[in-house]
Coordinates of C-alpha atoms and ligand atoms in Angstrom, one line a residue:
X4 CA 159.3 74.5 -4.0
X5 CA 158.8 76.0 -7.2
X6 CA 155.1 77.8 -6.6
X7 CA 157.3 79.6 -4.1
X8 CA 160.4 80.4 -6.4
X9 CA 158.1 81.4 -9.3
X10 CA 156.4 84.3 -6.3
X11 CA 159.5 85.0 -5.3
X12 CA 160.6 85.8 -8.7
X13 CA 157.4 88.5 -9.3
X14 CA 158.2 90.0 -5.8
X15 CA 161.6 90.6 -7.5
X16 CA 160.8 91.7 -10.8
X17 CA 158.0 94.1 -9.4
X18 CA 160.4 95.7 -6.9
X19 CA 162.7 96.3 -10.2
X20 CA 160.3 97.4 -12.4
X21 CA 158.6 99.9 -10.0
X22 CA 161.9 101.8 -9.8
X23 CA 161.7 101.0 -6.1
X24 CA 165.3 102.5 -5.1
X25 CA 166.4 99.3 -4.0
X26 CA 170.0 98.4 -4.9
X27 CA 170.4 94.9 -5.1
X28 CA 172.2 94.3 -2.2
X29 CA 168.3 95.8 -0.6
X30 CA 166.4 93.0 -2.6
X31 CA 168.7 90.2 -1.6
X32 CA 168.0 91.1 2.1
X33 CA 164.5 92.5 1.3
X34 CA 163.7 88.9 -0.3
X35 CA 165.8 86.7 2.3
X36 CA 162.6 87.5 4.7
X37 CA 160.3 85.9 2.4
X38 CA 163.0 82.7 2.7
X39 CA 163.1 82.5 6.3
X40 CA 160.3 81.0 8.2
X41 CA 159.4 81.9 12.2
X42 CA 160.9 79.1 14.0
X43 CA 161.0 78.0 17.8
X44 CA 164.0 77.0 19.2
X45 CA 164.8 75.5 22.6
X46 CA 167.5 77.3 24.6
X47 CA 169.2 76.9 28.1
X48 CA 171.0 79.1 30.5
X49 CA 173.6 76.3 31.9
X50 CA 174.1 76.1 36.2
X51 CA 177.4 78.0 35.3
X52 CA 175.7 81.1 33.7
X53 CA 173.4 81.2 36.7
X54 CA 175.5 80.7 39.7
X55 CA 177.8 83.9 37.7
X56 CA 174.3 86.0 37.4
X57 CA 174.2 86.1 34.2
X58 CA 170.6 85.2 33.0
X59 CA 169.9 88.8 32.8
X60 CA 172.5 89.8 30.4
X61 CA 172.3 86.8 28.4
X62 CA 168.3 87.2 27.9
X63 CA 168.7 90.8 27.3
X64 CA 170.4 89.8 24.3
X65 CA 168.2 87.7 23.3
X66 CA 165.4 90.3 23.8
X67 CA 167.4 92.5 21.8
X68 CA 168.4 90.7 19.0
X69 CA 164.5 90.5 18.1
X70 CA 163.9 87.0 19.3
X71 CA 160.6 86.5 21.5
X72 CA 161.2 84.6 24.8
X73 CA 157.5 82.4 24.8
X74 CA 158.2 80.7 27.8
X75 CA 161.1 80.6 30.7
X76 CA 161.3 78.2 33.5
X77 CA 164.2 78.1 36.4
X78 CA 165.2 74.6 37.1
X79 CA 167.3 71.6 38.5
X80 CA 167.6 69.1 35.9
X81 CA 167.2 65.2 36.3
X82 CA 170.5 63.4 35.8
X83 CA 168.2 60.8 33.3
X84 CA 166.5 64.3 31.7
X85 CA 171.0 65.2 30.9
X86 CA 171.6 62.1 29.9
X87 CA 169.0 61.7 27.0
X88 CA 169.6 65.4 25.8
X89 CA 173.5 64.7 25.5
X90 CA 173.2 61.0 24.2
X91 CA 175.0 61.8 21.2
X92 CA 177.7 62.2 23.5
X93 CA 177.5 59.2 25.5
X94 CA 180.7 57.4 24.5
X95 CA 182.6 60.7 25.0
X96 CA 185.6 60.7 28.0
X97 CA 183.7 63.8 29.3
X98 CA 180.1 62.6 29.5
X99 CA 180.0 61.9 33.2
X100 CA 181.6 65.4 34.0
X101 CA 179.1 66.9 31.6
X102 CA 176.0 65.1 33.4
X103 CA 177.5 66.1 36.4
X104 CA 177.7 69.8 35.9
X105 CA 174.3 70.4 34.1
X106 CA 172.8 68.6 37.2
X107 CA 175.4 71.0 39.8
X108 CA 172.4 74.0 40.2
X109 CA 169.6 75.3 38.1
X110 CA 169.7 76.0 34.7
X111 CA 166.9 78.2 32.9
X112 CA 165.5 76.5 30.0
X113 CA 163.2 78.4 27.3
X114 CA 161.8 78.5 24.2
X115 CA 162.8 81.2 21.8
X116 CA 160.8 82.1 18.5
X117 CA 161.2 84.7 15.9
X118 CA 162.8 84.2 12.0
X119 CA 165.4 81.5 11.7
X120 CA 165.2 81.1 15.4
X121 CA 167.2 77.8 15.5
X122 CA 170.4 79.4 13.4
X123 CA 170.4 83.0 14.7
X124 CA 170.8 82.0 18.5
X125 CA 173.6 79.1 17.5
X126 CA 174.9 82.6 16.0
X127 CA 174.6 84.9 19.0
X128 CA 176.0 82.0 21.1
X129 CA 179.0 81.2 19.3
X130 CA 181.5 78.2 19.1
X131 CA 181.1 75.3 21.6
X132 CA 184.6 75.5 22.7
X133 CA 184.6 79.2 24.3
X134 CA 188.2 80.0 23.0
X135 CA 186.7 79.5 19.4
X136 CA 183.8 81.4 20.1
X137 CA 184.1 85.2 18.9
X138 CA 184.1 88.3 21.3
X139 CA 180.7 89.5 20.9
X140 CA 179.3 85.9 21.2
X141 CA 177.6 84.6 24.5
X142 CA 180.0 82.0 24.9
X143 CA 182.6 84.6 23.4
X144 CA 182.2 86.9 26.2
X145 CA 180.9 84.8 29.3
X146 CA 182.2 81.8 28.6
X147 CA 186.7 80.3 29.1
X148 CA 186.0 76.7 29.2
X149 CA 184.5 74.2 26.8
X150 CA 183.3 72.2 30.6
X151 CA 180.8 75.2 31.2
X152 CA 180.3 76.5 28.6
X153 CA 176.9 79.1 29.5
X154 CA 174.2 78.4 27.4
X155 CA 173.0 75.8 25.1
X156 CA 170.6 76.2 21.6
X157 CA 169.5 73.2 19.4
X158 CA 171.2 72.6 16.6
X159 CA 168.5 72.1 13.7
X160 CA 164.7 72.4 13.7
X161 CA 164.3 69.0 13.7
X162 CA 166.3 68.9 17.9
X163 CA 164.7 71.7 18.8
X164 CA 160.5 70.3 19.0
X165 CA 162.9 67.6 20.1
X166 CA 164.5 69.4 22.5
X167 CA 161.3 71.6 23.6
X168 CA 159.1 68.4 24.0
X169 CA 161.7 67.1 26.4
X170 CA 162.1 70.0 28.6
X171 CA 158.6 71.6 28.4
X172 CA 156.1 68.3 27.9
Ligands
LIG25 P1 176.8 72.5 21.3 O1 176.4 72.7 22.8 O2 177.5 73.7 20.8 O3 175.7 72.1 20.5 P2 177.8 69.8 21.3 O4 178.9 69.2 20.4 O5 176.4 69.3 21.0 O6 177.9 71.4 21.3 O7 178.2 69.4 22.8 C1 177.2 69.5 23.8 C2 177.9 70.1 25.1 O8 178.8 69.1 25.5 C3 178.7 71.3 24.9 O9 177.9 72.5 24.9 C4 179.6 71.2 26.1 O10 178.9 71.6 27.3 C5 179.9 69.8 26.1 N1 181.1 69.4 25.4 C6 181.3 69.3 24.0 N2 182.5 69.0 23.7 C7 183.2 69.0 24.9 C8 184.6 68.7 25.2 O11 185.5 68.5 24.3 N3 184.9 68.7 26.5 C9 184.0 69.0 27.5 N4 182.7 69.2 27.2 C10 182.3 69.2 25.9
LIG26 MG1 174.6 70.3 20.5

């Protein structure tokens, strides 16, 4: 939206022009906040994660990372509840296994909210497949099977009020 280019632009300039010290590799990152907005994202600690005790590790990084936890539930999900959040994935060989296991225990389900919410937790979970996924990652570190895989995170803005309405009402 050009209102916002064109203020985005002064922001710029006046940071130059004041001789602020700011190399431009600083005003790139210094105007990327302006370009981000707070977002809410819906995340989920799978039965897997839980049954190894790992919620506390996994939400400390989330803590960390400067996301806000808003709300955090414990939970045994509704096979129906699976099935509509993974339709997408409905004509898939491993759909059935996959509604099995998110239905084998609780899962804790949240919402998460802070800049780029939806993109920076995809980031600090990593791949889908765990042996993609980067050490460092959630999945990267907690995760050796793309069957249970520890966590999921919507994928776009759009899923996630999806994704939050389904889980939270
Ligand atoms: P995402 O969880 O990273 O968004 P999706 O492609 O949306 O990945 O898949 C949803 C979930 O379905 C995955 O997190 C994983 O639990 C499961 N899944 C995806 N691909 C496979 C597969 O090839 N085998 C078994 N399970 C899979
Ligand atoms: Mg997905």
């Amino acid at each position: 939206d050009t209102d916002r280019s064109r203020g985005l632009g002064d922001v710029y300039k006046r940071q130059v022009q004041a001789g602020a010290g700011m190399g431009l590799g600083h005003a790139r990152t210094y105007l990327k906040g302006y370009l981000m907005a707070i977002e809410k994202t819906f995340i989920m600690i799978k039965p897997d994660a839980v049954r190894d005790r790992k919620i506390g590790e996994i939400v400390a990084r989330i803590e960390r990372s400067g996301l806000v936890i808003e709300r955090m539930e414990m939970t045994t999900l509704e096979r129906a509840t699976v099935e509509e959040h993974y339709a997408h994935l409905a004509d898939k060989p491993f759909f059935g296994g996959l509604c099995d296991f998110m239905t084998s225990g609780p899962v804790v389900k949240m919402v998460v909210s802070g800049l780029s919410a939806v993109a920076k937790m995809r980031t600090l979970m990593g791949a889908t497949n765990p042996l993609d996924a980067a050490p460092g990652t959630i999945r990267g570190d907690f995760a050796v099977d793309v069957n249970a895989n520890v966590i999921h995170g919507s994928d776009c803005l759009e899923n996630a009020e999806i994704e939050i309405k389904r889980f939270f009402g």
